[in-house]
Amino acid sequence: MRRVRPGAPPRGTANRALTSVGAGADFDRPLPTDAVEREPVTTAKEESSQSKLWHITLSVSGAETPLGEVRRGLEQLAHDHPFLLTSRYASDHAEIRYWEEARDLHDAAAVALRLWGEHRSSAQLPPWEIVGLEVIDRETYHLRIAEGYGPPPAAPVGVHPY
């Protein structure tokens, strides 16, 4: 915790002052009559910042752990992370599948790679390591399923043994 003198400005702001900007002369002017009918203008930057759904498959593995402990940990993870679709587990490995909302593949992968470590202590997960990660967009996931490739849809939602 940083201690400061009461009334002292935050560090690095001594020479800066807040200023306001006027709304402009045409602020209260009514919108053109066709404004309701026009499409909103979006820039390339706004379009790229929209988030998408990504299907995540995270595989973890490590030393053998009693099945009851693995199941309890994965059930707690499912409770803590409500978008978890399904988990399959054995005494020395597990697979977790879920949907993640992110701006792009890099963001989705980064979140997925943190999932196991960030919930390891709160869900009392085994001290396993991530050994595999697949991140695919929603369209690719549905295309794979329609063509009969890839993992079957996670119909049995929940935590299940292999």
PDB file of N, CA and C in Angstrom, residues 117-158:
ATOM      1  N   GLY A 117      -4.533 -23.020 -13.687  1.00  0.00           N
ATOM      2  CA  GLY A 117      -3.694 -22.478 -12.622  1.00  0.00           C
ATOM      3  C   GLY A 117      -4.439 -21.555 -11.678  1.00  0.00           C
ATOM      4  N   GLU A 118      -5.321 -20.721 -12.232  1.00  0.00           N
ATOM      5  CA  GLU A 118      -6.045 -19.775 -11.388  1.00  0.00           C
ATOM      6  C   GLU A 118      -7.067 -20.458 -10.490  1.00  0.00           C
ATOM      7  N   HIS A 119      -7.588 -21.597 -10.915  1.00  0.00           N
ATOM      8  CA  HIS A 119      -8.596 -22.294 -10.106  1.00  0.00           C
ATOM      9  C   HIS A 119      -8.004 -23.477  -9.340  1.00  0.00           C
ATOM     10  N   ARG A 120      -6.700 -23.705  -9.469  1.00  0.00           N
ATOM     11  CA  ARG A 120      -6.080 -24.874  -8.828  1.00  0.00           C
ATOM     12  C   ARG A 120      -6.321 -24.888  -7.327  1.00  0.00           C
ATOM     13  N   SER A 121      -6.091 -23.774  -6.654  1.00  0.00           N
ATOM     14  CA  SER A 121      -6.270 -23.788  -5.204  1.00  0.00           C
ATOM     15  C   SER A 121      -7.724 -23.625  -4.796  1.00  0.00           C
ATOM     16  N   SER A 122      -8.483 -22.756  -5.478  1.00  0.00           N
ATOM     17  CA  SER A 122      -9.876 -22.542  -5.065  1.00  0.00           C
ATOM     18  C   SER A 122     -10.734 -23.793  -5.285  1.00  0.00           C
ATOM     19  N   ALA A 123     -10.479 -24.539  -6.355  1.00  0.00           N
ATOM     20  CA  ALA A 123     -11.246 -25.758  -6.632  1.00  0.00           C
ATOM     21  C   ALA A 123     -10.520 -27.010  -6.144  1.00  0.00           C
ATOM     22  N   GLN A 124      -9.340 -26.827  -5.561  1.00  0.00           N
ATOM     23  CA  GLN A 124      -8.503 -27.937  -5.081  1.00  0.00           C
ATOM     24  C   GLN A 124      -8.288 -28.975  -6.186  1.00  0.00           C
ATOM     25  N   LEU A 125      -7.830 -28.465  -7.334  1.00  0.00           N
ATOM     26  CA  LEU A 125      -7.551 -29.325  -8.475  1.00  0.00           C
ATOM     27  C   LEU A 125      -6.200 -30.009  -8.283  1.00  0.00           C
ATOM     28  N   PRO A 126      -6.003 -31.158  -8.922  1.00  0.00           N
ATOM     29  CA  PRO A 126      -4.701 -31.827  -8.828  1.00  0.00           C
ATOM     30  C   PRO A 126      -3.598 -30.937  -9.400  1.00  0.00           C
ATOM     31  N   PRO A 127      -2.363 -31.128  -8.952  1.00  0.00           N
ATOM     32  CA  PRO A 127      -1.258 -30.295  -9.446  1.00  0.00           C
ATOM     33  C   PRO A 127      -0.764 -30.753 -10.823  1.00  0.00           C
ATOM     34  N   TRP A 128      -1.672 -30.858 -11.755  1.00  0.00           N
ATOM     35  CA  TRP A 128      -1.343 -31.319 -13.102  1.00  0.00           C
ATOM     36  C   TRP A 128      -0.948 -30.152 -13.978  1.00  0.00           C
ATOM     37  N   GLU A 129      -0.306 -30.504 -15.093  1.00  0.00           N
ATOM     38  CA  GLU A 129       0.102 -29.496 -16.062  1.00  0.00           C
ATOM     39  C   GLU A 129      -0.792 -29.547 -17.284  1.00  0.00           C
ATOM     40  N   ILE A 130      -0.899 -28.418 -17.957  1.00  0.00           N
ATOM     41  CA  ILE A 130      -1.635 -28.363 -19.225  1.00  0.00           C
ATOM     42  C   ILE A 130      -0.767 -29.034 -20.280  1.00  0.00           C
ATOM     43  N   VAL A 131      -1.333 -30.023 -20.968  1.00  0.00           N
ATOM     44  CA  VAL A 131      -0.590 -30.748 -21.995  1.00  0.00           C
ATOM     45  C   VAL A 131      -1.189 -30.554 -23.381  1.00  0.00           C
ATOM     46  N   GLY A 132      -2.335 -29.914 -23.464  1.00  0.00           N
ATOM     47  CA  GLY A 132      -2.943 -29.678 -24.762  1.00  0.00           C
ATOM     48  C   GLY A 132      -3.983 -28.578 -24.692  1.00  0.00           C
ATOM     49  N   LEU A 133      -4.094 -27.853 -25.804  1.00  0.00           N
ATOM     50  CA  LEU A 133      -5.072 -26.784 -25.895  1.00  0.00           C
ATOM     51  C   LEU A 133      -5.533 -26.671 -27.337  1.00  0.00           C
ATOM     52  N   GLU A 134      -6.842 -26.671 -27.531  1.00  0.00           N
ATOM     53  CA  GLU A 134      -7.404 -26.425 -28.848  1.00  0.00           C
ATOM     54  C   GLU A 134      -8.396 -25.288 -28.704  1.00  0.00           C
ATOM     55  N   VAL A 135      -8.268 -24.292 -29.570  1.00  0.00           N
ATOM     56  CA  VAL A 135      -9.165 -23.144 -29.590  1.00  0.00           C
ATOM     57  C   VAL A 135      -9.664 -23.003 -31.021  1.00  0.00           C
ATOM     58  N   ILE A 136     -10.980 -23.150 -31.216  1.00  0.00           N
ATOM     59  CA  ILE A 136     -11.555 -22.988 -32.548  1.00  0.00           C
ATOM     60  C   ILE A 136     -12.769 -22.078 -32.460  1.00  0.00           C
ATOM     61  N   ASP A 137     -13.025 -21.367 -33.535  1.00  0.00           N
ATOM     62  CA  ASP A 137     -14.175 -20.469 -33.521  1.00  0.00           C
ATOM     63  C   ASP A 137     -15.469 -21.273 -33.670  1.00  0.00           C
ATOM     64  N   ARG A 138     -16.564 -20.606 -33.410  1.00  0.00           N
ATOM     65  CA  ARG A 138     -17.875 -21.257 -33.395  1.00  0.00           C
ATOM     66  C   ARG A 138     -18.214 -21.885 -34.744  1.00  0.00           C
ATOM     67  N   GLU A 139     -17.930 -21.162 -35.822  1.00  0.00           N
ATOM     68  CA  GLU A 139     -18.245 -21.671 -37.159  1.00  0.00           C
ATOM     69  C   GLU A 139     -17.475 -22.951 -37.465  1.00  0.00           C
ATOM     70  N   THR A 140     -16.188 -22.976 -37.120  1.00  0.00           N
ATOM     71  CA  THR A 140     -15.370 -24.168 -37.351  1.00  0.00           C
ATOM     72  C   THR A 140     -15.878 -25.339 -36.524  1.00  0.00           C
ATOM     73  N   TYR A 141     -16.247 -25.078 -35.284  1.00  0.00           N
ATOM     74  CA  TYR A 141     -16.782 -26.131 -34.418  1.00  0.00           C
ATOM     75  C   TYR A 141     -18.022 -26.766 -35.046  1.00  0.00           C
ATOM     76  N   HIS A 142     -18.968 -25.928 -35.469  1.00  0.00           N
ATOM     77  CA  HIS A 142     -20.205 -26.454 -36.047  1.00  0.00           C
ATOM     78  C   HIS A 142     -19.962 -27.125 -37.391  1.00  0.00           C
ATOM     79  N   LEU A 143     -19.014 -26.626 -38.168  1.00  0.00           N
ATOM     80  CA  LEU A 143     -18.658 -27.257 -39.436  1.00  0.00           C
ATOM     81  C   LEU A 143     -18.082 -28.648 -39.194  1.00  0.00           C
ATOM     82  N   ARG A 144     -17.195 -28.786 -38.229  1.00  0.00           N
ATOM     83  CA  ARG A 144     -16.623 -30.098 -37.891  1.00  0.00           C
ATOM     84  C   ARG A 144     -17.703 -31.087 -37.475  1.00  0.00           C
ATOM     85  N   ILE A 145     -18.602 -30.643 -36.637  1.00  0.00           N
ATOM     86  CA  ILE A 145     -19.668 -31.520 -36.154  1.00  0.00           C
ATOM     87  C   ILE A 145     -20.559 -31.948 -37.321  1.00  0.00           C
ATOM     88  N   ALA A 146     -20.913 -31.005 -38.183  1.00  0.00           N
ATOM     89  CA  ALA A 146     -21.775 -31.320 -39.326  1.00  0.00           C
ATOM     90  C   ALA A 146     -21.115 -32.306 -40.282  1.00  0.00           C
ATOM     91  N   GLU A 147     -19.792 -32.229 -40.423  1.00  0.00           N
ATOM     92  CA  GLU A 147     -19.077 -33.124 -41.320  1.00  0.00           C
ATOM     93  C   GLU A 147     -18.668 -34.434 -40.651  1.00  0.00           C
ATOM     94  N   GLY A 148     -18.948 -34.566 -39.366  1.00  0.00           N
ATOM     95  CA  GLY A 148     -18.625 -35.799 -38.662  1.00  0.00           C
ATOM     96  C   GLY A 148     -17.194 -35.871 -38.157  1.00  0.00           C
ATOM     97  N   TYR A 149     -16.473 -34.751 -38.165  1.00  0.00           N
ATOM     98  CA  TYR A 149     -15.096 -34.721 -37.674  1.00  0.00           C
ATOM     99  C   TYR A 149     -15.054 -34.070 -36.306  1.00  0.00           C
ATOM    100  N   GLY A 150     -13.952 -34.275 -35.639  1.00  0.00           N
ATOM    101  CA  GLY A 150     -13.767 -33.619 -34.360  1.00  0.00           C
ATOM    102  C   GLY A 150     -14.542 -34.312 -33.260  1.00  0.00           C
ATOM    103  N   PRO A 151     -14.419 -33.796 -32.052  1.00  0.00           N
ATOM    104  CA  PRO A 151     -15.118 -34.415 -30.923  1.00  0.00           C
ATOM    105  C   PRO A 151     -16.622 -34.249 -31.060  1.00  0.00           C
ATOM    106  N   PRO A 152     -17.378 -35.215 -30.601  1.00  0.00           N
ATOM    107  CA  PRO A 152     -18.841 -35.060 -30.661  1.00  0.00           C
ATOM    108  C   PRO A 152     -19.279 -33.906 -29.762  1.00  0.00           C
ATOM    109  N   PRO A 153     -20.455 -33.357 -30.025  1.00  0.00           N
ATOM    110  CA  PRO A 153     -20.927 -32.258 -29.165  1.00  0.00           C
ATOM    111  C   PRO A 153     -20.988 -32.705 -27.711  1.00  0.00           C
ATOM    112  N   ALA A 154     -20.775 -31.776 -26.843  1.00  0.00           N
ATOM    113  CA  ALA A 154     -20.765 -32.077 -25.411  1.00  0.00           C
ATOM    114  C   ALA A 154     -22.192 -32.239 -24.912  1.00  0.00           C
ATOM    115  N   ALA A 155     -22.858 -33.298 -25.344  1.00  0.00           N
ATOM    116  CA  ALA A 155     -24.243 -33.525 -24.954  1.00  0.00           C
ATOM    117  C   ALA A 155     -24.381 -33.817 -23.469  1.00  0.00           C
ATOM    118  N   PRO A 156     -23.581 -34.746 -22.931  1.00  0.00           N
ATOM    119  CA  PRO A 156     -23.719 -34.969 -21.493  1.00  0.00           C
ATOM    120  C   PRO A 156     -22.978 -33.884 -20.714  1.00  0.00           C
ATOM    121  N   VAL A 157     -23.651 -32.777 -20.478  1.00  0.00           N
ATOM    122  CA  VAL A 157     -23.029 -31.680 -19.758  1.00  0.00           C
ATOM    123  C   VAL A 157     -22.738 -32.130 -18.345  1.00  0.00           C
ATOM    124  N   GLY A 158     -21.560 -31.789 -17.866  1.00  0.00           N
ATOM    125  CA  GLY A 158     -21.183 -32.143 -16.509  1.00  0.00           C
ATOM    126  C   GLY A 158     -19.812 -32.778 -16.454  1.00  0.00           C
TER     127      GLY A 158
END
